[in-house]
C-alpha positions in Angstrom: -20.2 -28.8 -31.1 -23.3 -28.0 -29.4 -21.6 -28.6 -26.1 -18.3 -26.5 -27.2 -20.0 -23.6 -28.3 -21.9 -23.9 -25.2 -18.6 -23.6 -23.3 -17.2 -20.8 -25.1 -20.0 -18.8 -23.8 -19.6 -19.5 -20.7 -16.0 -19.1 -20.5 -17.4 -15.4 -22.1 -19.5 -14.4 -19.5 -16.8 -15.6 -16.9 -14.2 -13.4 -18.6 -16.5 -10.7 -18.8 -17.8 -11.1 -15.3 -14.1 -10.9 -14.1 -13.0 -7.8 -16.3 -16.3 -6.2 -14.6 -14.8 -7.0 -11.2 -11.5 -5.8 -12.0 -13.1 -2.4 -13.4 -15.4 -1.7 -10.3 -12.1 -2.4 -8.2 -9.8 -0.4 -9.7 -12.0 2.5 -10.0 -13.4 1.8 -6.0 -9.7 1.9 -5.1 -9.0 5.4 -6.9 -11.9 7.4 -6.0 -11.9 5.8 -2.1 -8.2 7.4 -1.6 -9.2 9.7 1.5 -11.7 6.9 2.8 -8.9 4.7 2.8 -6.2 7.2 4.3 -9.1 7.4 7.0 -9.1 3.8 7.9 -5.5 3.2 8.0 -5.8 6.1 10.8 -7.2 4.5 12.7 -5.5 1.1 12.8 -5.0 0.2 16.8 -5.1 -2.8 19.3 -7.9 -3.0 19.6 -9.3 -6.4 17.3 -13.0 -5.0 16.9 -11.5 -1.9 15.0 -9.0 -4.2 13.2 -12.2 -6.6 11.9 -14.3 -4.0 11.0 -11.4 -2.1 9.2 -10.8 -4.9 7.2 -13.9 -5.2 6.0 -14.9 -1.6 5.4 -11.7 -1.6 3.2 -12.6 -4.8 1.6 -15.9 -4.0 1.2 -14.7 -0.6 -0.5 -12.4 -2.4 -3.1 -14.3 -5.6 -3.7 -11.2 -7.6 -3.6 -10.2 -9.7 0.0 -6.7 -10.9 -2.2 -6.5 -6.8 -2.8 -6.8 -6.2 1.0 -4.8 -9.3 2.2 -1.6 -8.1 -0.3 -1.9 -4.4 1.3 -1.9 -6.2 4.9 1.3 -8.0 4.0 2.8 -4.9 2.2 2.2 -2.9 5.2 3.3 -5.6 8.0 6.7 -5.9 5.4 7.1 -2.2 6.0 6.7 -2.3 9.9 3.6 0.0 9.5 1.4 -2.9 11.1 2.3 -5.6 13.7 1.3 -8.8 13.5 -1.9 -8.4 16.2 -3.2 -5.2 14.4 -2.9 -7.7 10.9 -4.8 -10.4 12.0 -7.9 -8.7 12.8 -7.9 -6.4 9.1 -7.5 -9.8 7.5 -10.2 -11.6 9.4 -12.8 -8.4 8.4 -11.7 -9.0 4.6 -13.3 -12.3 4.9 -16.3 -10.4 5.9 -16.4 -7.6 3.8 -15.6 -9.8 0.3 -19.1 -11.4 1.3 -20.5 -8.3 -0.6 -20.3 -9.6 -4.0 -22.0 -12.8 -3.4 -25.0 -10.7 -2.1 -24.8 -8.0 -5.5 -24.5 -11.1 -7.4 -27.8 -13.4 -5.3 -29.7 -9.6 -6.1 -29.7 -10.3 -10.1 -33.2 -10.5 -11.9 -34.7 -8.7 -15.4 -35.5 -5.4 -13.8 -32.0 -5.0 -11.8 -30.0 -6.3 -15.2 -31.7 -3.3 -17.6 -30.3 -0.7 -15.0 -27.1 -2.4 -15.1 -27.1 -2.5 -18.8 -28.0 1.1 -18.7 -25.4 2.0 -15.9 -22.6 0.2 -18.0 -23.9 2.4 -21.3 -23.6 5.8 -18.9 -20.2 4.4 -17.6 -18.5 4.0 -21.2 -20.0 7.5 -22.3 -18.2 9.2 -18.9 -15.1 7.2 -19.9 -15.0 10.4 -22.9 -15.4 13.1 -20.6 -11.9 15.2 -19.6 -12.3 15.1 -15.5 -10.0 12.2 -14.0 -13.1 11.9 -11.4 -15.9 11.6 -14.2 -13.6 9.0 -16.0 -13.1 6.8 -12.7 -16.9 6.8 -12.1 -17.3 6.2 -15.2 -15.2 2.8 -14.7 -17.3 2.0 -11.8 -20.5 2.4 -13.7 -19.0 0.3 -16.6 -17.5 -2.4 -14.4 -20.6 -3.3 -12.0 -22.6 -3.2 -15.3 -20.2 -5.7 -17.1 -20.3 -7.9 -13.8 -23.9 -8.6 -14.4 -23.4 -8.7 -18.9 -21.1 -11.6 -17.5 -23.4 -13.1 -15.1 -26.4 -12.7 -17.7 -23.9 -14.7 -20.6 -23.6 -17.2 -18.2 -27.2 -18.0 -17.4 -28.1 -17.9 -20.4 -29.3 -20.6 -22.6 -25.9 -20.9 -24.5 -24.2 -20.9 -21.5 -25.4 -22.4 -17.9 -28.8 -22.4 -19.3 -27.6 -24.8 -22.3 -29.3 -28.2 -21.3 -26.5 -30.0 -22.4 -24.1 -27.8 -20.0 -26.4 -29.2 -17.5 -26.5 -32.7 -18.1 -22.4 -32.4 -18.1 -22.6 -30.9 -15.2 -24.5 -32.7 -13.2 -22.4 -36.5 -14.8 -19.5 -34.7 -13.3 -20.5 -33.2 -10.3 -21.8 -37.3 -10.0 -18.1 -38.1 -9.7 -16.6 -36.0 -7.2 -20.2 -35.9 -5.0 -17.9 -35.8 -2.1 -17.3 -33.1 0.2 -13.6 -33.2 0.1 -13.6 -33.5 -4.0 -15.9 -30.1 -3.9 -13.8 -28.3 -1.4 -10.5 -28.7 -3.7 -12.6 -28.1 -7.0 -13.6 -25.0 -5.4 -9.7 -24.1 -4.1 -8.3 -24.6 -7.3 -10.9 -22.8 -9.3 -10.4 -19.8 -6.9 -6.8 -20.2 -7.0 -6.9 -20.3 -11.0 -8.7 -16.8 -11.6 -7.2 -15.5 -8.2 -10.1 -13.9 -7.2 -13.2 -15.8 -4.7 -15.5 -13.4 -5.3 -15.8 -14.3 -8.8 -15.4 -17.9 -7.9 -18.5 -16.9 -5.8 -20.5 -15.3 -8.1 -19.8 -18.3 -10.9 -21.2 -20.7 -8.2 -24.2 -18.3 -7.7 -25.0 -18.4 -10.9 -24.7 -22.0 -11.3 -27.0 -23.0 -8.8 -29.4 -20.3 -10.0 -29.8 -22.0 -12.9 -30.3 -25.5 -11.5 -26.7 -26.7 -12.6 -25.3 -27.1 -9.1 -27.2 -28.2 -5.8 -27.0 -26.3 -3.2 -26.0 -28.8 -0.9 -23.1 -29.7 -3.3 -22.0 -25.8 -3.7 -21.9 -24.7 0.0 -18.8 -27.1 -0.4 -17.1 -25.3 -3.4 -18.2 -22.2 -1.3 -15.5 -23.0 1.6 -12.9 -24.2 -1.1 -13.6 -21.1 -2.5 -12.6 -19.5 0.8 -8.7 -21.6 0.6 -8.5 -20.7 -2.8 -7.8 -17.0 -1.9 -5.3 -17.5 -0.1 -2.9 -18.4 -2.9 -2.8 -14.7 -3.5 -1.6 -13.8 -0.2 0.8 -16.4 -0.2 2.4 -15.7 -3.9 2.4 -12.0 -2.1 4.8 -13.2 0.8 7.4 -14.4 -1.2 10.5 -12.9 -0.8 8.8 -10.7 2.1 10.2 -11.0 5.5 9.1 -13.2 8.1 6.0 -11.7 9.5 4.4 -10.9 6.3 5.0 -15.0 5.6 3.0 -15.4 8.7 0.3 -13.1 8.0 0.1 -15.3 4.8 -0.4 -18.4 7.2 -2.5 -17.0 9.4 -4.7 -16.0 6.5 -4.3 -19.2 5.1 -4.6 -21.1 8.9 -7.6 -19.7 9.8 -9.8 -20.0 6.3 -8.7 -23.8 6.5 -9.8 -24.3 10.4 -12.9 -22.8 9.4 -13.3 -24.6 6.0 -12.8 -27.6 8.5 -15.2 -26.8 11.0 -18.2 -26.1 8.7 -17.5 -28.6 6.4 -17.5 -30.9 9.5 -20.9 -29.6 10.5 -22.7 -29.8 7.1 -21.5 -33.1 6.1 -23.0 -34.3 9.7 -26.1 -32.2 9.4 -26.9 -31.6 5.6 -30.1 -32.1 5.6 -30.6 -29.1 8.9 -28.4 -27.2 7.0 -30.2 -26.9 3.8 -33.6 -26.9 5.5 -32.4 -23.5 7.3 -31.0 -21.9 4.3 -34.1 -22.7 2.7 -36.0 -21.3 5.4 -34.6 -18.0 5.2 -35.5 -17.9 1.1 -38.5 -20.4 0.1 -39.7 -20.4 -3.2 -37.4 -22.1 -6.1 -37.0 -19.1 -8.2 -33.4 -18.3 -9.3 -33.5 -15.5 -7.1 -34.1 -17.1 -4.0 -31.8 -19.9 -5.3 -29.2 -17.2 -5.4 -29.6 -15.6 -1.9 -29.1 -19.0 -0.1 -25.2 -19.5 -1.3 -24.7 -15.7 -0.4 -26.2 -16.3 3.2 -24.3 -19.2 3.6 -21.1 -17.3 2.2 -22.3 -14.3 5.2 -23.3 -16.6 8.1 -19.6 -18.8 7.3 -17.0 -15.7 7.6 -19.5 -14.1 10.0 -18.9 -16.6 12.3 -15.7 -18.6 11.5 -14.3 -14.7 12.3 -16.2 -14.8 16.1 -14.7 -18.0 17.0 -11.3 -17.2 15.8 -11.1 -13.7 17.0 -10.4 -14.2 20.5 -7.1 -16.3 19.5 -5.8 -13.9 17.8 -2.3 -14.3 20.0 -2.5 -17.9 19.6 -2.5 -17.3 16.1 0.0 -15.2 16.1 2.4 -17.6 18.4 1.4 -20.3 15.9 2.8 -18.7 12.9 6.0 -17.7 14.9 6.6 -21.5 15.6 6.5 -22.1 12.7 8.2 -19.3 10.6 11.6 -18.6 12.2 13.0 -15.3 12.1 16.6 -15.3 10.0 19.8 -13.5 10.6 19.3 -10.4 8.3 21.9 -9.7 5.9 23.9 -6.2 6.9 24.5 -5.4 3.6 21.5 -5.8 2.1 19.6 -2.3 2.1 15.3 -2.3 1.8 13.1 0.8 2.0 12.0 1.2 6.3 8.0 1.9 5.1 7.3 1.4 1.3 6.9 -2.2 -0.5 6.3 -2.9 -3.8 2.8 -4.4 -3.1 1.0 -1.6 -2.5 1.6 -0.1 -5.7 -2.1 -1.8 -5.9 -3.1 0.8 -3.2 -1.8 4.4 -4.4 -3.1 6.2 -1.5 -1.8 3.8 0.9 1.4 3.9 -0.9 1.7 7.7 -1.5 1.6 8.0 2.6 4.5 5.5 2.6 6.1 7.4 0.5 6.0 10.2 2.9 6.9 8.4 5.8 9.8 7.3 4.2 10.9 10.7 2.9 10.4 11.9 6.6 12.9 8.8 7.8 15.8 10.0 4.9 14.9 13.4 6.3 15.8 12.5 9.3 19.1 10.9 8.6 20.4 14.2 6.4 19.6 16.3 9.5 22.0 13.6 11.5 24.6 14.0 8.9 24.9 17.5 8.8 25.1 17.7 12.9 27.8 15.3 12.7 29.8 16.3 10.0 29.6 20.3 11.2 30.7 19.0 14.5 33.9 17.9 12.3 34.5 21.2 10.8 34.1 23.3 14.1 35.7 21.2 16.6 37.7 17.9 14.6 35.3 15.5 16.2 35.8 12.9 13.5 34.7 9.7 15.9 31.0 10.2 13.7 32.8 9.1 10.8 30.9 5.6 10.1 28.0 7.0 11.1 27.9 9.4 8.5 29.0 7.0 5.9 26.1 4.2 7.1 23.4 6.9 6.9 25.1 8.3 3.1 24.5 4.8 1.9 21.5 4.9 3.4 20.3 8.4 1.6 21.5 7.4 -1.8 19.8 3.7 -1.7 16.8 5.6 -0.4 16.7 8.2 -3.4 17.7 5.4 -5.5 14.9 2.9 -4.8 12.0 5.4 -3.8 12.5 7.0 -7.4 12.0 3.9 -9.3 8.7 3.2 -6.8 7.3 6.8 -7.7 8.1 6.3 -11.3 5.8 2.7 -11.0 3.3 4.4 -8.9 2.7 7.3 -10.9 1.2 5.1 -13.5 -1.8 4.2 -10.7 -2.7 7.9 -9.5 -5.0 10.7 -10.8 -3.6 14.4 -11.3 -4.1 15.9 -7.9 -1.3 12.7 -6.6 0.7 13.6 -9.7 1.3 16.7 -8.9 2.4 15.5 -5.0 4.6 12.4 -6.7 6.6 15.6 -8.7 6.9 16.8 -5.0 8.6 14.1 -4.3 10.8 13.6 -7.0 12.3 17.3 -6.1 12.4 16.4 -2.5 14.3 13.1 -3.1 16.7 15.1 -4.8 17.5 18.0 -2.3 18.2 15.4 0.5 20.5 13.6 -1.7 21.9 16.3 -2.6 22.5 18.1 1.4 23.9 14.2 2.0 26.4 14.8 -0.3 27.6 18.0 1.2 27.3 16.8 4.8 30.2 14.2 3.4 32.1 17.3 2.0 31.2 18.8 5.1 33.3 15.7 7.0 35.9 15.4 4.6 36.9 18.8 5.4 37.3 18.0 9.0 38.6 15.0 8.0 41.9 16.6 5.8 42.2 19.6 8.3 42.6 17.1 11.3 45.0 15.1 9.1 47.3 18.1 8.1 47.1 19.8 11.7 45.2 22.8 10.2 42.1 24.5 12.0 40.6 27.7 11.5 40.9 30.7 13.6 38.9 31.5 16.7 36.6 33.7 14.5 36.7 31.5 11.2 35.1 29.2 13.8 32.8 31.7 15.7 31.5 32.9 11.9 31.0 29.2 10.6 28.9 28.1 13.7 26.5 31.4 13.5 26.1 30.4 9.5 25.1 26.9 10.8 22.7 27.2 13.3 20.6 29.5 10.6 20.9 26.4 8.6 19.9 24.6 11.7 16.8 26.6 12.1 16.2 26.5 8.5 16.4 22.7 8.3 13.6 22.5 11.6 11.1 25.0 9.3 11.6 23.1 6.4 11.3 19.6 8.2 8.3 20.7 10.6 6.9 21.7 6.5 6.8 18.8 5.2 6.2 16.2 7.5 3.5 18.1 9.5 2.5 20.2 5.7 2.9 23.2 7.8 3.1 26.3 5.8 2.7 29.0 8.8 6.7 29.7 8.7 7.1 29.4 4.9 8.1 33.3 4.8 10.3 32.7 8.1 12.5 30.3 5.8 13.0 32.5 3.1 14.0 35.2 5.7 16.6 33.4 6.3 17.5 32.0 3.3 18.0 35.6 2.6 20.3 36.1 5.6 22.6 33.1 4.8 23.3 34.8 1.7 24.3 37.5 2.9 26.2 35.6 5.4 28.3 34.1 2.4 29.6 37.5 1.1 30.4 38.3 5.3 31.7 35.2 6.1 34.4 35.6 2.9 34.6 39.4 3.4 35.9 38.4 7.5 38.2 35.5 6.0 40.4 37.9 3.7 40.0 40.5 6.8 41.8 37.9 9.1 44.3 36.5 6.5 45.7 40.3 5.9 46.2 40.9 9.7 47.6 37.1 9.7 45.3 35.8 12.3 44.4 33.0 9.8 46.6 31.0 7.7 46.0 30.9 4.2 46.5 26.9 3.3 43.2 26.7 6.0 41.2 29.4 2.7 40.1 26.7 0.2 38.4 24.6 3.0 37.1 27.5 4.8 35.4 28.5 1.2 34.4 25.5 0.7 32.4 25.3 4.0 31.0 28.3 3.4 29.9 27.6 0.2 28.4 24.4 1.4 26.1 25.7 3.9 25.1 28.6 1.5 24.1 26.0 -1.3 22.4 23.4 1.6 19.9 26.5 2.8 19.4 26.7 -0.8 17.9 22.9 -1.1 16.2 23.8 1.9 13.9 26.2 0.5 13.1 23.2 -1.8 11.7 21.1 0.8 10.1 23.7 2.6 8.6 25.0 -0.6 7.7 21.7 -1.5 4.3 21.8 0.1 3.2 24.0 -2.0 4.9 23.7 -5.6 6.1 20.7 -7.2 9.9 22.2 -7.6 10.1 24.1 -4.2 9.3 27.4 -5.7 8.2 30.4 -3.5 6.1 32.5 -5.9 3.2 29.4 -4.6 2.7 30.8 -1.2 -1.2 31.9 -0.5 
């Protein structure tokens, strides 16, 4: 019964520790939105810059697995190349060592401060401001980490002599490097957090349950086990995303093999080296030795393999071949569901996806009005293909934004609301473009055409709409408010042109210059252009109002 009770306390401590990690990671992720955006904007082909970004992002969100999943999502969306992604993954391994250092600093005074911080965090959770709630979650998570650590190291868990005897017997059986590495890998894979696994190992060493020489091999195994999350995230992704996961696994495995061989051969020297940095037998010194080894392993492995990024990429391309894509299968160009856990990054990608959709809409408007004005029907297939992508993007992005909306703060909710309306407006403009092409197609089939005056009037209105499209596109893509008032002026002019062009058409009919058979097509074209103008105003003004209101322009 004593052993069972101790194991329950131990599991409770591990559970609270992991919950604290998740709380803190989620809070850091939400609060670091702008910082994440700035880091991502600095992504270049410079390997050292990539390592720095990977380490920085992981240090911010306290999860190398989350960084790996994010990178796989960005690679799958075509935003990152393999050459850019590999150094970021390497850097993530360095960033994750921060947790181990934090855990190793544990002492009575530090614990008391963390408990107080957890209480403050819970109280802040009752505040109305979103920023205060996020900060409260951060404090609560940090406090819970140390509550969990204390439970694990208490006399009821790892501190129990019964538990110590049990683990001593277990490690006598598996006192072999390969078995210890497998234990570390399996444990980490099960809880899907190398930071949590490292924290548990550091606590075991600090309580005397585990000796340093054995702990080193378990830490090496944990670095392999953390790759499982990335491997799972790559399932269903494109070939490049699978290659990122493979490189991550290969990178950590190569490092583990090298260090395992060195420690196996020079076990006493390795242990003595770590002890020399932190002499003494107090819990903090024992724990800092493990934490230091974790840092040395990841930094050294990165330095050794960073020069071989190209070779790692070539190796991954050799193992994982490109597959022929199914032309009938549509996917989003920049957005990947794996980015749902990174709202700030996901919103950047949603914006890029809408920018792409806007470009397709612009092309279809020009193609289709060419059919109306000049009877040019050669772009029919392209219009249909673009419209299929536009409809798919509208549907897929709407679903993605609905899921994303539950993970963002109030400021981002406003942005998401704006994107919902822009998607709807762009989809409607795409429908009007289809209608324009059908008008041109019908006129050609029936061998009808507008009069010279009718074509000139349609072209004038078309040019006004194109000017509006250019301003709306610039406003949305570059968040440029400078020309929004000009957009309003143009919309009023288009509204006036609708009445003017209709009057001109009836005058031409009366004078026999235009055929009555073309009247429905002419009216549809003019009405369609006026409606496109209305939607373009909504798109432009979406940057100042979620519903595209012109009243909110400052």
